[in-house]
């Protein structure tokens, strides 16, 4: 039992380390406001938990992410963005998110409701979820639907509030 627990803990530590290495090229850099340079950043262990799922790992690697600090810079400048919260409606209504998030399309409705609510496929859309996983999936879906400027908030609402 102790051996199994130790091996599981070591596997999780290795996964977190590997995931930290993986995430770098998929986060928008805060160092260059003009260019969407990609860097590798890990926001929290939520990505590490899902990193063993090959599909989610692939989606997260193919999705453009943004760090909370970079999003704050964009919001402080007053740039025109759409903050799209993809948490379930009950969670969106009962749990604080990011101030200024007016739009909620739950992840499980994104394919249907995006066509109705997100008419401009070139708009700057920042996806928000609890930890960034559902956000990554939603961003990937929107990109597949032809939306050209979609980013997922690394760490989601939890990363934003830290």
PDB file of N, CA and C in Angstrom, residues 85-126:
ATOM      1  N   UNK A  85     -17.944  33.132 -20.566  1.00  0.00           N
ATOM      2  CA  UNK A  85     -17.868  32.165 -19.476  1.00  0.00           C
ATOM      3  C   UNK A  85     -18.596  30.899 -19.911  1.00  0.00           C
ATOM      4  N   UNK A  86     -17.905  29.762 -19.873  1.00  0.00           N
ATOM      5  CA  UNK A  86     -18.502  28.509 -20.339  1.00  0.00           C
ATOM      6  C   UNK A  86     -18.869  27.576 -19.186  1.00  0.00           C
ATOM      7  N   UNK A  87     -18.888  28.102 -17.971  1.00  0.00           N
ATOM      8  CA  UNK A  87     -19.322  27.285 -16.837  1.00  0.00           C
ATOM      9  C   UNK A  87     -20.827  27.046 -16.936  1.00  0.00           C
ATOM     10  N   UNK A  88     -21.330  25.975 -16.309  1.00  0.00           N
ATOM     11  CA  UNK A  88     -22.782  25.749 -16.302  1.00  0.00           C
ATOM     12  C   UNK A  88     -23.509  26.965 -15.732  1.00  0.00           C
ATOM     13  N   UNK A  89     -24.721  27.206 -16.220  1.00  0.00           N
ATOM     14  CA  UNK A  89     -25.470  28.409 -15.817  1.00  0.00           C
ATOM     15  C   UNK A  89     -25.575  28.558 -14.297  1.00  0.00           C
ATOM     16  N   UNK A  90     -25.882  27.478 -13.591  1.00  0.00           N
ATOM     17  CA  UNK A  90     -26.017  27.562 -12.130  1.00  0.00           C
ATOM     18  C   UNK A  90     -24.710  28.020 -11.485  1.00  0.00           C
ATOM     19  N   UNK A  91     -23.593  27.509 -11.957  1.00  0.00           N
ATOM     20  CA  UNK A  91     -22.287  27.918 -11.429  1.00  0.00           C
ATOM     21  C   UNK A  91     -21.992  29.372 -11.795  1.00  0.00           C
ATOM     22  N   UNK A  92     -22.301  29.758 -13.021  1.00  0.00           N
ATOM     23  CA  UNK A  92     -22.093  31.132 -13.486  1.00  0.00           C
ATOM     24  C   UNK A  92     -22.881  32.119 -12.628  1.00  0.00           C
ATOM     25  N   UNK A  93     -24.121  31.752 -12.290  1.00  0.00           N
ATOM     26  CA  UNK A  93     -24.992  32.649 -11.531  1.00  0.00           C
ATOM     27  C   UNK A  93     -24.687  32.660 -10.037  1.00  0.00           C
ATOM     28  N   UNK A  94     -24.124  31.585  -9.503  1.00  0.00           N
ATOM     29  CA  UNK A  94     -23.935  31.496  -8.056  1.00  0.00           C
ATOM     30  C   UNK A  94     -22.496  31.714  -7.583  1.00  0.00           C
ATOM     31  N   UNK A  95     -21.529  31.574  -8.474  1.00  0.00           N
ATOM     32  CA  UNK A  95     -20.123  31.680  -8.094  1.00  0.00           C
ATOM     33  C   UNK A  95     -19.491  32.860  -8.812  1.00  0.00           C
ATOM     34  N   UNK A  96     -18.810  33.741  -8.075  1.00  0.00           N
ATOM     35  CA  UNK A  96     -18.184  34.889  -8.742  1.00  0.00           C
ATOM     36  C   UNK A  96     -17.231  34.455  -9.851  1.00  0.00           C
ATOM     37  N   UNK A  97     -17.261  35.212 -10.921  1.00  0.00           N
ATOM     38  CA  UNK A  97     -16.360  34.969 -12.040  1.00  0.00           C
ATOM     39  C   UNK A  97     -15.445  36.159 -12.207  1.00  0.00           C
ATOM     40  N   UNK A  98     -15.339  36.641 -13.430  1.00  0.00           N
ATOM     41  CA  UNK A  98     -14.516  37.802 -13.730  1.00  0.00           C
ATOM     42  C   UNK A  98     -15.447  38.967 -14.019  1.00  0.00           C
ATOM     43  N   UNK A  99     -15.234  40.067 -13.314  1.00  0.00           N
ATOM     44  CA  UNK A  99     -16.066  41.247 -13.520  1.00  0.00           C
ATOM     45  C   UNK A  99     -15.985  41.673 -14.983  1.00  0.00           C
ATOM     46  N   UNK A 100     -17.136  41.938 -15.568  1.00  0.00           N
ATOM     47  CA  UNK A 100     -17.187  42.325 -16.968  1.00  0.00           C
ATOM     48  C   UNK A 100     -17.596  41.182 -17.880  1.00  0.00           C
ATOM     49  N   UNK A 101     -17.751  39.982 -17.303  1.00  0.00           N
ATOM     50  CA  UNK A 101     -18.183  38.837 -18.097  1.00  0.00           C
ATOM     51  C   UNK A 101     -19.696  38.865 -18.185  1.00  0.00           C
ATOM     52  N   UNK A 102     -20.192  39.278 -19.320  1.00  0.00           N
ATOM     53  CA  UNK A 102     -21.629  39.406 -19.492  1.00  0.00           C
ATOM     54  C   UNK A 102     -22.231  38.201 -20.200  1.00  0.00           C
ATOM     55  N   UNK A 103     -21.413  37.433 -20.894  1.00  0.00           N
ATOM     56  CA  UNK A 103     -21.937  36.352 -21.710  1.00  0.00           C
ATOM     57  C   UNK A 103     -21.625  34.997 -21.088  1.00  0.00           C
ATOM     58  N   UNK A 104     -22.647  34.162 -21.026  1.00  0.00           N
ATOM     59  CA  UNK A 104     -22.485  32.796 -20.540  1.00  0.00           C
ATOM     60  C   UNK A 104     -23.097  31.840 -21.550  1.00  0.00           C
ATOM     61  N   UNK A 105     -22.246  30.999 -22.115  1.00  0.00           N
ATOM     62  CA  UNK A 105     -22.705  29.889 -22.944  1.00  0.00           C
ATOM     63  C   UNK A 105     -22.051  28.650 -22.348  1.00  0.00           C
ATOM     64  N   UNK A 106     -22.818  27.823 -21.633  1.00  0.00           N
ATOM     65  CA  UNK A 106     -22.224  26.629 -21.041  1.00  0.00           C
ATOM     66  C   UNK A 106     -21.523  25.766 -22.090  1.00  0.00           C
ATOM     67  N   UNK A 107     -20.427  25.152 -21.697  1.00  0.00           N
ATOM     68  CA  UNK A 107     -19.617  24.342 -22.603  1.00  0.00           C
ATOM     69  C   UNK A 107     -20.458  23.358 -23.410  1.00  0.00           C
ATOM     70  N   UNK A 108     -21.440  22.732 -22.792  1.00  0.00           N
ATOM     71  CA  UNK A 108     -22.220  21.723 -23.496  1.00  0.00           C
ATOM     72  C   UNK A 108     -23.218  22.308 -24.500  1.00  0.00           C
ATOM     73  N   UNK A 109     -23.299  23.636 -24.608  1.00  0.00           N
ATOM     74  CA  UNK A 109     -24.176  24.277 -25.595  1.00  0.00           C
ATOM     75  C   UNK A 109     -23.401  25.122 -26.602  1.00  0.00           C
ATOM     76  N   UNK A 110     -22.087  25.125 -26.513  1.00  0.00           N
ATOM     77  CA  UNK A 110     -21.270  26.053 -27.300  1.00  0.00           C
ATOM     78  C   UNK A 110     -21.489  25.889 -28.800  1.00  0.00           C
ATOM     79  N   UNK A 111     -21.596  24.653 -29.278  1.00  0.00           N
ATOM     80  CA  UNK A 111     -21.742  24.424 -30.718  1.00  0.00           C
ATOM     81  C   UNK A 111     -23.041  25.015 -31.255  1.00  0.00           C
ATOM     82  N   UNK A 112     -24.089  25.011 -30.450  1.00  0.00           N
ATOM     83  CA  UNK A 112     -25.396  25.508 -30.885  1.00  0.00           C
ATOM     84  C   UNK A 112     -25.528  27.013 -30.662  1.00  0.00           C
ATOM     85  N   UNK A 113     -25.207  27.476 -29.466  1.00  0.00           N
ATOM     86  CA  UNK A 113     -25.460  28.872 -29.108  1.00  0.00           C
ATOM     87  C   UNK A 113     -24.444  29.860 -29.675  1.00  0.00           C
ATOM     88  N   UNK A 114     -23.255  29.405 -29.996  1.00  0.00           N
ATOM     89  CA  UNK A 114     -22.239  30.325 -30.528  1.00  0.00           C
ATOM     90  C   UNK A 114     -22.712  30.967 -31.823  1.00  0.00           C
ATOM     91  N   UNK A 115     -23.335  30.199 -32.693  1.00  0.00           N
ATOM     92  CA  UNK A 115     -23.809  30.758 -33.960  1.00  0.00           C
ATOM     93  C   UNK A 115     -24.826  31.871 -33.739  1.00  0.00           C
ATOM     94  N   UNK A 116     -25.629  31.744 -32.692  1.00  0.00           N
ATOM     95  CA  UNK A 116     -26.656  32.746 -32.407  1.00  0.00           C
ATOM     96  C   UNK A 116     -26.097  33.964 -31.675  1.00  0.00           C
ATOM     97  N   UNK A 117     -25.141  33.755 -30.770  1.00  0.00           N
ATOM     98  CA  UNK A 117     -24.690  34.839 -29.899  1.00  0.00           C
ATOM     99  C   UNK A 117     -23.344  35.457 -30.289  1.00  0.00           C
ATOM    100  N   UNK A 118     -22.550  34.750 -31.061  1.00  0.00           N
ATOM    101  CA  UNK A 118     -21.219  35.245 -31.445  1.00  0.00           C
ATOM    102  C   UNK A 118     -21.163  35.392 -32.961  1.00  0.00           C
ATOM    103  N   UNK A 119     -21.720  36.474 -33.458  1.00  0.00           N
ATOM    104  CA  UNK A 119     -21.831  36.652 -34.906  1.00  0.00           C
ATOM    105  C   UNK A 119     -20.503  36.977 -35.577  1.00  0.00           C
ATOM    106  N   UNK A 120     -19.649  37.755 -34.922  1.00  0.00           N
ATOM    107  CA  UNK A 120     -18.380  38.180 -35.512  1.00  0.00           C
ATOM    108  C   UNK A 120     -17.304  37.128 -35.253  1.00  0.00           C
ATOM    109  N   UNK A 121     -16.953  36.380 -36.278  1.00  0.00           N
ATOM    110  CA  UNK A 121     -15.976  35.301 -36.115  1.00  0.00           C
ATOM    111  C   UNK A 121     -14.546  35.813 -35.958  1.00  0.00           C
ATOM    112  N   UNK A 122     -14.330  37.120 -36.140  1.00  0.00           N
ATOM    113  CA  UNK A 122     -12.999  37.702 -35.960  1.00  0.00           C
ATOM    114  C   UNK A 122     -12.865  38.469 -34.643  1.00  0.00           C
ATOM    115  N   UNK A 123     -13.927  38.486 -33.837  1.00  0.00           N
ATOM    116  CA  UNK A 123     -13.889  39.195 -32.556  1.00  0.00           C
ATOM    117  C   UNK A 123     -12.870  38.542 -31.622  1.00  0.00           C
ATOM    118  N   UNK A 124     -12.296  39.352 -30.738  1.00  0.00           N
ATOM    119  CA  UNK A 124     -11.362  38.846 -29.729  1.00  0.00           C
ATOM    120  C   UNK A 124     -12.179  38.224 -28.596  1.00  0.00           C
ATOM    121  N   UNK A 125     -12.102  36.904 -28.480  1.00  0.00           N
ATOM    122  CA  UNK A 125     -12.896  36.165 -27.500  1.00  0.00           C
ATOM    123  C   UNK A 125     -11.957  35.506 -26.497  1.00  0.00           C
ATOM    124  N   UNK A 126     -12.195  35.784 -25.216  1.00  0.00           N
ATOM    125  CA  UNK A 126     -11.447  35.136 -24.141  1.00  0.00           C
ATOM    126  C   UNK A 126     -12.417  34.194 -23.439  1.00  0.00           C
TER     127      UNK A 126
END
